[in-house]
CSV table of N, CA and C in Angstrom, one decimal:
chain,number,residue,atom,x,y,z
A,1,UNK,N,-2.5,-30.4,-21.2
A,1,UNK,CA,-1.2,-30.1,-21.8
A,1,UNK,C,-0.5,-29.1,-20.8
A,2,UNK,N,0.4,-29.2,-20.7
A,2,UNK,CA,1.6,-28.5,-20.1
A,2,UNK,C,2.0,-27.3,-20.7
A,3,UNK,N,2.1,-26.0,-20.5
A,3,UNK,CA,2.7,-25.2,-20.8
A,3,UNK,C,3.2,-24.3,-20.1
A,4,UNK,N,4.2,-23.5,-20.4
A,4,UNK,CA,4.9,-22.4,-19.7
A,4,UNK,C,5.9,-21.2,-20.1
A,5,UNK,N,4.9,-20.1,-19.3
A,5,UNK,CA,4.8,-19.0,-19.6
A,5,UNK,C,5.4,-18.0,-18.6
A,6,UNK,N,6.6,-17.3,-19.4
A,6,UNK,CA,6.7,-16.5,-18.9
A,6,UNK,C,7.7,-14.8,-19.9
A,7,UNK,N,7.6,-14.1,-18.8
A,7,UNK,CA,7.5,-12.5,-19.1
A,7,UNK,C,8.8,-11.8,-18.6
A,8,UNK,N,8.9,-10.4,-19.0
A,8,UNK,CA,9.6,-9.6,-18.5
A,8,UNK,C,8.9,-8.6,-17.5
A,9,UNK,N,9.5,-7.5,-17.3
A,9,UNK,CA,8.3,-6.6,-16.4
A,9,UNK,C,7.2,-6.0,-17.0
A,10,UNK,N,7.7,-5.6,-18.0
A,10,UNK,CA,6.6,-4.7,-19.2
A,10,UNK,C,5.1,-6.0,-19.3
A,11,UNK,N,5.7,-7.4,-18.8
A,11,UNK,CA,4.1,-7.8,-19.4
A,11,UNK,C,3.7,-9.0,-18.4
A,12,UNK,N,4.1,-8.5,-17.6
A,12,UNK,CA,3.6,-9.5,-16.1
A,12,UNK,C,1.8,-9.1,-16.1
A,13,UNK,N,1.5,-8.3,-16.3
A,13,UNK,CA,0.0,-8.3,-16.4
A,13,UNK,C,-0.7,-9.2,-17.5
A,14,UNK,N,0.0,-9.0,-18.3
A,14,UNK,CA,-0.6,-9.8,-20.1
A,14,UNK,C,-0.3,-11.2,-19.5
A,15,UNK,N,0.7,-11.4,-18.8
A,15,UNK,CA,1.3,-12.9,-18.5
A,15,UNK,C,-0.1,-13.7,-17.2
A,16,UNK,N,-0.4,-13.0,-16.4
A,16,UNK,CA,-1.4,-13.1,-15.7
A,16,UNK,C,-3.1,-14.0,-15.9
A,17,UNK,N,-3.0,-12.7,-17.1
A,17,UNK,CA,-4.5,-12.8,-17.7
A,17,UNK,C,-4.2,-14.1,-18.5
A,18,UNK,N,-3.2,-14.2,-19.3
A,18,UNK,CA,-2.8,-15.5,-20.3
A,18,UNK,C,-3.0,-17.0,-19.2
A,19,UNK,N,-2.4,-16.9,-18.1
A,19,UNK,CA,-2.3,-17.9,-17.4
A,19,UNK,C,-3.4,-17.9,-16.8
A,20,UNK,N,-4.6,-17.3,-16.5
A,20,UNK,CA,-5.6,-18.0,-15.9
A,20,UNK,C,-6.3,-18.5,-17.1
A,21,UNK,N,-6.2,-17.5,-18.1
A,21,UNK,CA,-7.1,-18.2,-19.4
A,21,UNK,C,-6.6,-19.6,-20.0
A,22,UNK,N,-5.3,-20.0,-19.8
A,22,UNK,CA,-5.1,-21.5,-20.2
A,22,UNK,C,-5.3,-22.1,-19.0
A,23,UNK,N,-5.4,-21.6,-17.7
A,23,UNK,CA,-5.8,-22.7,-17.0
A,23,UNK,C,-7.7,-23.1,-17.2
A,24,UNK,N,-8.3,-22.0,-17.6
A,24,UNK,CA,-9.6,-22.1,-17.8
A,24,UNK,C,-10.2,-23.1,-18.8
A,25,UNK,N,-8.8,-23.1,-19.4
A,25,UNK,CA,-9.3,-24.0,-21.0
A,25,UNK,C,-8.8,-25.4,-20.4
A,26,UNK,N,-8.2,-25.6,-19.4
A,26,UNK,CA,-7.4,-26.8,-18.8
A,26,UNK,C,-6.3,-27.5,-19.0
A,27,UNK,N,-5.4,-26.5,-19.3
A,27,UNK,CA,-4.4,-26.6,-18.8
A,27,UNK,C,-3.5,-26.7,-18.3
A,28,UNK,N,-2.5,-27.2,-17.8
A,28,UNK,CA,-1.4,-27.1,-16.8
A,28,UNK,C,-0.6,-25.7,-17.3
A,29,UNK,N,-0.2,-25.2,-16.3
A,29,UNK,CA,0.6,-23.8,-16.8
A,29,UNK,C,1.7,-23.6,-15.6
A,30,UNK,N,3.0,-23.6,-15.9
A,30,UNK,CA,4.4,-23.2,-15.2
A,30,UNK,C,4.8,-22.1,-15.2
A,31,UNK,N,4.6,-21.0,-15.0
A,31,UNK,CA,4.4,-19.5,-14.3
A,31,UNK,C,6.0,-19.5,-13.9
A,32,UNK,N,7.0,-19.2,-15.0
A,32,UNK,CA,8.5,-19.3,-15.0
A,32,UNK,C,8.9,-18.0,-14.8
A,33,UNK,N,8.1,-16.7,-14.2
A,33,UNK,CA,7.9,-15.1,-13.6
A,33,UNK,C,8.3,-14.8,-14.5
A,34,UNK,N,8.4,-13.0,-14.4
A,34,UNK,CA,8.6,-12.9,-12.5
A,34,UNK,C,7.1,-12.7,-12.3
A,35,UNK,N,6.9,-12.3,-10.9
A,35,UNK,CA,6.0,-11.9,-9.9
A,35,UNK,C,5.4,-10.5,-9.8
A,36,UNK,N,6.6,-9.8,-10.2
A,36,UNK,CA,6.1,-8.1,-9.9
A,36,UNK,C,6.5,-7.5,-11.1
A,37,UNK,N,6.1,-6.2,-11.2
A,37,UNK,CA,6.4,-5.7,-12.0
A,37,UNK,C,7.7,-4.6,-12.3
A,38,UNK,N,8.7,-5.4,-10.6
A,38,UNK,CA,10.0,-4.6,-10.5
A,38,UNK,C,10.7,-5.3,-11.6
A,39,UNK,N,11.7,-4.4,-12.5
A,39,UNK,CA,12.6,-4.5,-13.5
A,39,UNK,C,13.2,-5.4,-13.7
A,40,UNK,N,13.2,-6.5,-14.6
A,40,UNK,CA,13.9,-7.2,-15.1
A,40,UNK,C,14.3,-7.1,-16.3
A,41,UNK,N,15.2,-8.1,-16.7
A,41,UNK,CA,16.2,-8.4,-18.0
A,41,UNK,C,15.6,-9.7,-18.4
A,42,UNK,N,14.6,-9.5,-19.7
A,42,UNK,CA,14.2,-10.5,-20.6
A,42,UNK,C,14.8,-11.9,-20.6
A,43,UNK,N,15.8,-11.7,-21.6
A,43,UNK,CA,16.8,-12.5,-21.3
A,43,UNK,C,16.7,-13.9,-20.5
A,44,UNK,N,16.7,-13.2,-19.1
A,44,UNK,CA,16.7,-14.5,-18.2
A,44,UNK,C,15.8,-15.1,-18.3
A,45,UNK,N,14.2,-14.5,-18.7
A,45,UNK,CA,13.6,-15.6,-18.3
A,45,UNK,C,12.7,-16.1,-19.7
A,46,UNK,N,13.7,-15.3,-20.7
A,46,UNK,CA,13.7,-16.3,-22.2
A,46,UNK,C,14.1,-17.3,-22.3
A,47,UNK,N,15.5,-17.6,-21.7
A,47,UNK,CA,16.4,-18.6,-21.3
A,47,UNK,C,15.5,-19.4,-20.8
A,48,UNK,N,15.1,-18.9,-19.4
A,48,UNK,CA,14.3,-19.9,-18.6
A,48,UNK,C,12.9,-21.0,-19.2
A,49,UNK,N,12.3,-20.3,-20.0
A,49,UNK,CA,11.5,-20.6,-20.7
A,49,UNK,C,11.6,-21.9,-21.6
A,50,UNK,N,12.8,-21.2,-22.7
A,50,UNK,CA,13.4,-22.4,-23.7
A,50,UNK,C,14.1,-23.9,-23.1
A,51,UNK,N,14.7,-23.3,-22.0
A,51,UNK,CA,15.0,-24.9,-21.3
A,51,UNK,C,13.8,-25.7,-21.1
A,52,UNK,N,12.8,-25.1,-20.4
A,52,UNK,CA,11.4,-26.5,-20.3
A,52,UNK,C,10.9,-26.5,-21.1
A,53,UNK,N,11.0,-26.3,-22.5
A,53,UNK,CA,10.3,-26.5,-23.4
A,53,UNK,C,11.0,-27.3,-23.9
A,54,UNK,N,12.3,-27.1,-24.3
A,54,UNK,CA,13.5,-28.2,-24.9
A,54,UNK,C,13.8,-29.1,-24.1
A,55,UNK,N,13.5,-29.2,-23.0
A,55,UNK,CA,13.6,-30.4,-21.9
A,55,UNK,C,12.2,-31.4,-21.9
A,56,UNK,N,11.7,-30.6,-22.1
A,56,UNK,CA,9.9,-31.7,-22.7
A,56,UNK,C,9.3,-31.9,-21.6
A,57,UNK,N,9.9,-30.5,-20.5
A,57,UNK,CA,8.7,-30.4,-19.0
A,57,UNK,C,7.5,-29.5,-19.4
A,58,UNK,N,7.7,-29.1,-20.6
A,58,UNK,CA,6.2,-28.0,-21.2
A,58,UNK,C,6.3,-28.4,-22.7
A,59,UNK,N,4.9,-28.6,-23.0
A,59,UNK,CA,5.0,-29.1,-24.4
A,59,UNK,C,5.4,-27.6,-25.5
A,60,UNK,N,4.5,-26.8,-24.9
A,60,UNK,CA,4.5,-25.2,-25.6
A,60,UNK,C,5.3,-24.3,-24.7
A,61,UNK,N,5.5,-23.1,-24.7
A,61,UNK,CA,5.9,-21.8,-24.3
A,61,UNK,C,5.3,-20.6,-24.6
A,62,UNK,N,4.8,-20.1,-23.6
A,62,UNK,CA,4.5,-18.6,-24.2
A,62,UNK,C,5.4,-17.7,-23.9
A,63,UNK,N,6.0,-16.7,-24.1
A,63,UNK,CA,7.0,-15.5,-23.9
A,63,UNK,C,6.5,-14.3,-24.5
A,64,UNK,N,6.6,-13.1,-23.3
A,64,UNK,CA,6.0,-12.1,-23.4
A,64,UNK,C,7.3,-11.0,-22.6
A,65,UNK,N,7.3,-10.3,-23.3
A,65,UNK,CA,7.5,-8.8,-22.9
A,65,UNK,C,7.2,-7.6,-23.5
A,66,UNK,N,7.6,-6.2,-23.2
A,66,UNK,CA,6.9,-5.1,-24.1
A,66,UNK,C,6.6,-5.1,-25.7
A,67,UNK,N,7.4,-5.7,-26.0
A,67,UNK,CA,7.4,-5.7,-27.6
A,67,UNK,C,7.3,-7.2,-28.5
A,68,UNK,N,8.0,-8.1,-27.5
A,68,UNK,CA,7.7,-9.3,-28.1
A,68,UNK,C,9.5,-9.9,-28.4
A,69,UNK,N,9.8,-8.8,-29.0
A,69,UNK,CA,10.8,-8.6,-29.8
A,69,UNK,C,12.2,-9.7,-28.8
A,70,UNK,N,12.6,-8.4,-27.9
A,70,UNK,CA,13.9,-9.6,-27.3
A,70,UNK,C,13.3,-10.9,-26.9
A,71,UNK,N,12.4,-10.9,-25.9
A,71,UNK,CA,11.9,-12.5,-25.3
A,71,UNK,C,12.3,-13.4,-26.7
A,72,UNK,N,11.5,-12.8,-27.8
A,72,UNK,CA,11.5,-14.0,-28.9
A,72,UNK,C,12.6,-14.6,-29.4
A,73,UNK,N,13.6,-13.7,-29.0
A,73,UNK,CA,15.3,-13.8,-30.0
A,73,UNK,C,16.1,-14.7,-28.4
A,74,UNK,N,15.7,-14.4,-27.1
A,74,UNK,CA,16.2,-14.7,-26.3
A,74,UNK,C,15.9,-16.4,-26.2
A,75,UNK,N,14.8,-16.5,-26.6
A,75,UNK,CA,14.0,-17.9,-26.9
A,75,UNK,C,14.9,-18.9,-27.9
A,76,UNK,N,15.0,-18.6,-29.1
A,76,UNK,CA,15.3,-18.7,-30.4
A,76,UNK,C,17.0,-19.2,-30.1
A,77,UNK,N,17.2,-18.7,-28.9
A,77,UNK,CA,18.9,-18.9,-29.3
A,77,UNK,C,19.2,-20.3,-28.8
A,78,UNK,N,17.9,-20.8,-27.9
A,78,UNK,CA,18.2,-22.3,-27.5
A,78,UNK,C,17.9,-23.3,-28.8
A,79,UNK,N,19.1,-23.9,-29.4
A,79,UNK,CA,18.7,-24.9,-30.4
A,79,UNK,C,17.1,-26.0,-30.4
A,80,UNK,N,16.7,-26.4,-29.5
A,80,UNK,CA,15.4,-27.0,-29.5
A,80,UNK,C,14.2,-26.5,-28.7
A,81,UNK,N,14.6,-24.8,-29.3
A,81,UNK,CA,13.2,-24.1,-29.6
A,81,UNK,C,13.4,-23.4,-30.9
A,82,UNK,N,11.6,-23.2,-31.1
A,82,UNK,CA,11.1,-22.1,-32.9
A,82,UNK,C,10.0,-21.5,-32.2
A,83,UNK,N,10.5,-20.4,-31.6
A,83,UNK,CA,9.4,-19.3,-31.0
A,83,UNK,C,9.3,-18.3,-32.1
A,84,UNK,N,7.9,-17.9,-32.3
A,84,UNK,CA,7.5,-17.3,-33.4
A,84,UNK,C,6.9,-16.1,-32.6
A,85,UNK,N,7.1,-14.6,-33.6
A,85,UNK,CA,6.6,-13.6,-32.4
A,85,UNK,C,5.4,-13.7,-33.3
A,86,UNK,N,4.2,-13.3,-32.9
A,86,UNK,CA,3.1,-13.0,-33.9
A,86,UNK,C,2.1,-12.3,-33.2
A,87,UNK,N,1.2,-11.3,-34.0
A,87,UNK,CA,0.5,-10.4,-33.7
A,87,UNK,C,-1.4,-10.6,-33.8
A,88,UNK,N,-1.3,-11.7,-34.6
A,88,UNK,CA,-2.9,-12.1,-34.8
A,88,UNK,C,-2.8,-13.7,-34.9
A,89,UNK,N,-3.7,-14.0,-35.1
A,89,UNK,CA,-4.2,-15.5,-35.2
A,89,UNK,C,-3.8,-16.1,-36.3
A,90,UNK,N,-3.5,-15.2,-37.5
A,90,UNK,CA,-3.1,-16.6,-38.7
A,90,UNK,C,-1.5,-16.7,-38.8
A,91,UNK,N,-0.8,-15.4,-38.1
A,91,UNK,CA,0.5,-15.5,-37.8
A,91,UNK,C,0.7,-16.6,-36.9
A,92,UNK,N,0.3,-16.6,-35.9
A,92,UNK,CA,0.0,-18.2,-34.8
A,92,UNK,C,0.1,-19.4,-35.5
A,93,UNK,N,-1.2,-19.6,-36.5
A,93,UNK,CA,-1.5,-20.6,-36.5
A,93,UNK,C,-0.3,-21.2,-37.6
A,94,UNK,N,-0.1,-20.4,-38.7
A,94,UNK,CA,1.5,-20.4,-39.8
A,94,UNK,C,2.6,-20.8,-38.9
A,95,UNK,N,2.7,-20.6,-37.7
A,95,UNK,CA,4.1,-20.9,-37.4
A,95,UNK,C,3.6,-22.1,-36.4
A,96,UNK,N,3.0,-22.6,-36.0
A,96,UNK,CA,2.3,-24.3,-36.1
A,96,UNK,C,2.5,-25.0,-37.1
A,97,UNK,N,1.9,-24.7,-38.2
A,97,UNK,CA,1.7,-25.6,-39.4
A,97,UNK,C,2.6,-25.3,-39.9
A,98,UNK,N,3.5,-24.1,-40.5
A,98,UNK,CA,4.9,-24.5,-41.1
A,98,UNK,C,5.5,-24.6,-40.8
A,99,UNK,N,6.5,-24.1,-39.4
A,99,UNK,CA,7.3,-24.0,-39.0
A,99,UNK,C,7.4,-24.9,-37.5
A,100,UNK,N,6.5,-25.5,-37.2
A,100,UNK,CA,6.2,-26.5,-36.1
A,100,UNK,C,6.8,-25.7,-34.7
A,101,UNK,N,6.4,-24.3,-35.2
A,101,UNK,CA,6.6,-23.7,-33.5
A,101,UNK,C,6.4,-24.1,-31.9
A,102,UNK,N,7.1,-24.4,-31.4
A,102,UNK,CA,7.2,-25.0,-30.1
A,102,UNK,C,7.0,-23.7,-28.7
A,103,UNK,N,7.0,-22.5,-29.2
A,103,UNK,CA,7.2,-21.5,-28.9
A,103,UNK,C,6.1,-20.2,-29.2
A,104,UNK,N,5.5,-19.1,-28.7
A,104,UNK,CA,5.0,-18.2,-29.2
A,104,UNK,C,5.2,-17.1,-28.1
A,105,UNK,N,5.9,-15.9,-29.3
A,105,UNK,CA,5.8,-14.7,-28.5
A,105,UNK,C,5.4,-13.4,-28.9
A,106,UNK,N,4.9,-12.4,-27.5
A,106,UNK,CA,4.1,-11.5,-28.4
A,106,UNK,C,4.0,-10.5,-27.4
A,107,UNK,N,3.8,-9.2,-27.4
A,107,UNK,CA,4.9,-7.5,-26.8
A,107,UNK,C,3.0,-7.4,-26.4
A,108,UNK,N,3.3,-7.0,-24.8
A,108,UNK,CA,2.4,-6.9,-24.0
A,108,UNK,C,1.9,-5.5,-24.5
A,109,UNK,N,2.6,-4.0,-24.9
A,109,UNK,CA,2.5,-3.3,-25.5
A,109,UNK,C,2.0,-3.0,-26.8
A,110,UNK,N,1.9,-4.0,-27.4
A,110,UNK,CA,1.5,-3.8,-28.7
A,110,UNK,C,0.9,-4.9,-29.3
A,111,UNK,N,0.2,-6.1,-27.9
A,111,UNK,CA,-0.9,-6.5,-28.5
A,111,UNK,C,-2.0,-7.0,-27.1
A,112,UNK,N,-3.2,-6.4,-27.5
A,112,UNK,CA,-4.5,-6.8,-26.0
A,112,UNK,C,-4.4,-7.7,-25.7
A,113,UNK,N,-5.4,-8.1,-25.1
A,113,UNK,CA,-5.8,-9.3,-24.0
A,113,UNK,C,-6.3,-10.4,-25.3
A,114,UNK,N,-7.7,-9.7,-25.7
A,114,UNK,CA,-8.1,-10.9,-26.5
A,114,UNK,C,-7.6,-11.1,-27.6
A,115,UNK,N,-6.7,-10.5,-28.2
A,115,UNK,CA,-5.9,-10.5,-28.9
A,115,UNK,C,-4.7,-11.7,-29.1
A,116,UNK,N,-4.5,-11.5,-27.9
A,116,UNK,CA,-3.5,-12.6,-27.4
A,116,UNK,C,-4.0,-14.3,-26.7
A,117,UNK,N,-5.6,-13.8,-26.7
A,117,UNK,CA,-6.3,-15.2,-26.1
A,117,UNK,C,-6.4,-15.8,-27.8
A,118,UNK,N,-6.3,-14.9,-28.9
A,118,UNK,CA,-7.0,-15.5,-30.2
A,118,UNK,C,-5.6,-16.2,-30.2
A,119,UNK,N,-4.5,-15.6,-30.6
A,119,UNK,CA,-3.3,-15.9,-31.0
A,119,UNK,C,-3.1,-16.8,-30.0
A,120,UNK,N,-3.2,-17.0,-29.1
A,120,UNK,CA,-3.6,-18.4,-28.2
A,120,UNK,C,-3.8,-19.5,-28.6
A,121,UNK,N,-5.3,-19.2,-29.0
A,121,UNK,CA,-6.0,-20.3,-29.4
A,121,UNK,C,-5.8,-20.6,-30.8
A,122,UNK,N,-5.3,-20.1,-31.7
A,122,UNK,CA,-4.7,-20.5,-33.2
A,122,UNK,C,-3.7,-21.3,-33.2
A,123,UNK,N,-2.4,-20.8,-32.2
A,123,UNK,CA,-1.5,-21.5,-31.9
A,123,UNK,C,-1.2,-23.2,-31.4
A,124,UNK,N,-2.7,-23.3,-30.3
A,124,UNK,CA,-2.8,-24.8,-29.7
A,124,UNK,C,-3.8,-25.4,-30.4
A,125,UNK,N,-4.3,-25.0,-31.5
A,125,UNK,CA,-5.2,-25.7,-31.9
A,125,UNK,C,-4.9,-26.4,-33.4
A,126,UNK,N,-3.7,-25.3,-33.7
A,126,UNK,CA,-3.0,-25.9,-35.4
A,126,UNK,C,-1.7,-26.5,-34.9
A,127,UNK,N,-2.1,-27.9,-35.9
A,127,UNK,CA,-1.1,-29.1,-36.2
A,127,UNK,C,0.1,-28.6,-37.2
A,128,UNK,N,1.4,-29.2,-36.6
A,128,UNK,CA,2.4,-29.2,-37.6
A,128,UNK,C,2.3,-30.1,-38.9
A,129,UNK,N,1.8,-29.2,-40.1
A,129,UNK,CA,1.5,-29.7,-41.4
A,129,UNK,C,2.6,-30.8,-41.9
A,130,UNK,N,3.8,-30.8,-41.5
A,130,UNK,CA,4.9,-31.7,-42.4
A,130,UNK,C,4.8,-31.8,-43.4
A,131,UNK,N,5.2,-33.2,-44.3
A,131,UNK,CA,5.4,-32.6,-45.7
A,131,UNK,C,6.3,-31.8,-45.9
A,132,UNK,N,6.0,-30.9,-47.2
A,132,UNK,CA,7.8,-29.8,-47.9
A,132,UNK,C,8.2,-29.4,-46.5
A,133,UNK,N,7.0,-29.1,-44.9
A,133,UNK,CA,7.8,-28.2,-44.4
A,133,UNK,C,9.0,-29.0,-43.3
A,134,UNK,N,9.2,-30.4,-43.4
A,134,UNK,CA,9.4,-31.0,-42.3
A,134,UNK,C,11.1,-30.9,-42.8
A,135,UNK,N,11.6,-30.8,-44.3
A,135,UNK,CA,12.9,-30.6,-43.8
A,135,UNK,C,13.7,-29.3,-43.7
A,136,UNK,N,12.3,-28.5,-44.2
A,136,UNK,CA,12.8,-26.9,-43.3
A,136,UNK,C,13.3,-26.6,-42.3
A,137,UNK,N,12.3,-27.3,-41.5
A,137,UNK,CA,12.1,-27.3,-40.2
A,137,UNK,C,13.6,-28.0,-39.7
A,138,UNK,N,13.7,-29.4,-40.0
A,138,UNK,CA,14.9,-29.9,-39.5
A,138,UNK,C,16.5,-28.7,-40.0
A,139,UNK,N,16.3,-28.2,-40.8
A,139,UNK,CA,17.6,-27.3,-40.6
A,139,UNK,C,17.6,-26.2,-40.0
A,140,UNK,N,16.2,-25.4,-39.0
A,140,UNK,CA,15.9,-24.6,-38.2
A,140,UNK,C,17.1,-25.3,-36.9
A,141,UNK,N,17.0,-26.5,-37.1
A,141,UNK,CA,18.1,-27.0,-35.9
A,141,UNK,C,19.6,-27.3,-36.2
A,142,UNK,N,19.3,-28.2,-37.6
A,142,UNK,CA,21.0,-28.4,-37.8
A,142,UNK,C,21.2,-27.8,-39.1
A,143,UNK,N,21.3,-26.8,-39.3
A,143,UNK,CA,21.6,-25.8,-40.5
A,143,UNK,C,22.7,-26.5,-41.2
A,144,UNK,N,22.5,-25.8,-42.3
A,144,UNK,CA,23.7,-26.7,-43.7
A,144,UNK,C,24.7,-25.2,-43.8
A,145,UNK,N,25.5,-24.9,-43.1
A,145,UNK,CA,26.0,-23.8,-43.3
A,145,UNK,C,27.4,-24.1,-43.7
């Protein structure tokens, strides 16, 4: 499977360790940066992120920065993505199964390594349940407002 991940400065290390561990598991992984740990603006490459995921060149997305927080919102604003920030495994795997997250993000700051390999592995391993949640889900994109 295809995925791609990427970070702000605060979590180019977390972004690192995440990318050899999905390539470990055998995955394809699109390393959408940055490279260093010099300063950037989230934002861009939340942006960057939600386009190949909503273009269907990465099935999933990871997004990481210090807190989790902006990447997730920067993600979120592209209509065909549902990035969910989450902090443990059953947060992960809930926003799989109800919410058919296409997306997961999570603050290099305020969550470890294996921490983030679990929330990993919850996330690619739980199916979108559908049923009651499938026309939730469809107004996550075209809202009845």
């Amino acid at each position: 499977m295809r995925i791609a991940i990427a970070s702000d400065h605060a979590a180019v290390e977390l972004k690192a360790e995440l990318r050899e561990y999905l390539i470990g598991l055998g995955h394809e992984v699109a390393d959408l940066g940055p490279d260093t740990t010099d300063r950037v603006d989230y934002p861009d490459f939340g942006y960057r992120l939600a386009a190949v995921v909503a273009d269907g060149t990465a099935r999933f997305g990871v997004a990481l920065c210090g807190s989790g927080i902006g990447i997730s919102i920067a993600v979120n604003r592209h209509p065909g993505c549902r990035c969910a920030l989450v902090s443990e495994p059953l947060s992960a795997a809930l926003a799989r199964e109800h919410n058919d997250a296409n997306c997961i993000a999570m603050g290099a700051r305020l969550t470890g390594v294996d921490m983030a390999k679990a929330c990993l592995d919850a996330f690619l391993t739980t199916s979108f349940g559908g049923g009651r949640h499938a026309g939730r889900v469809a107004k996550l994109t075209t809202p009845a407002l």
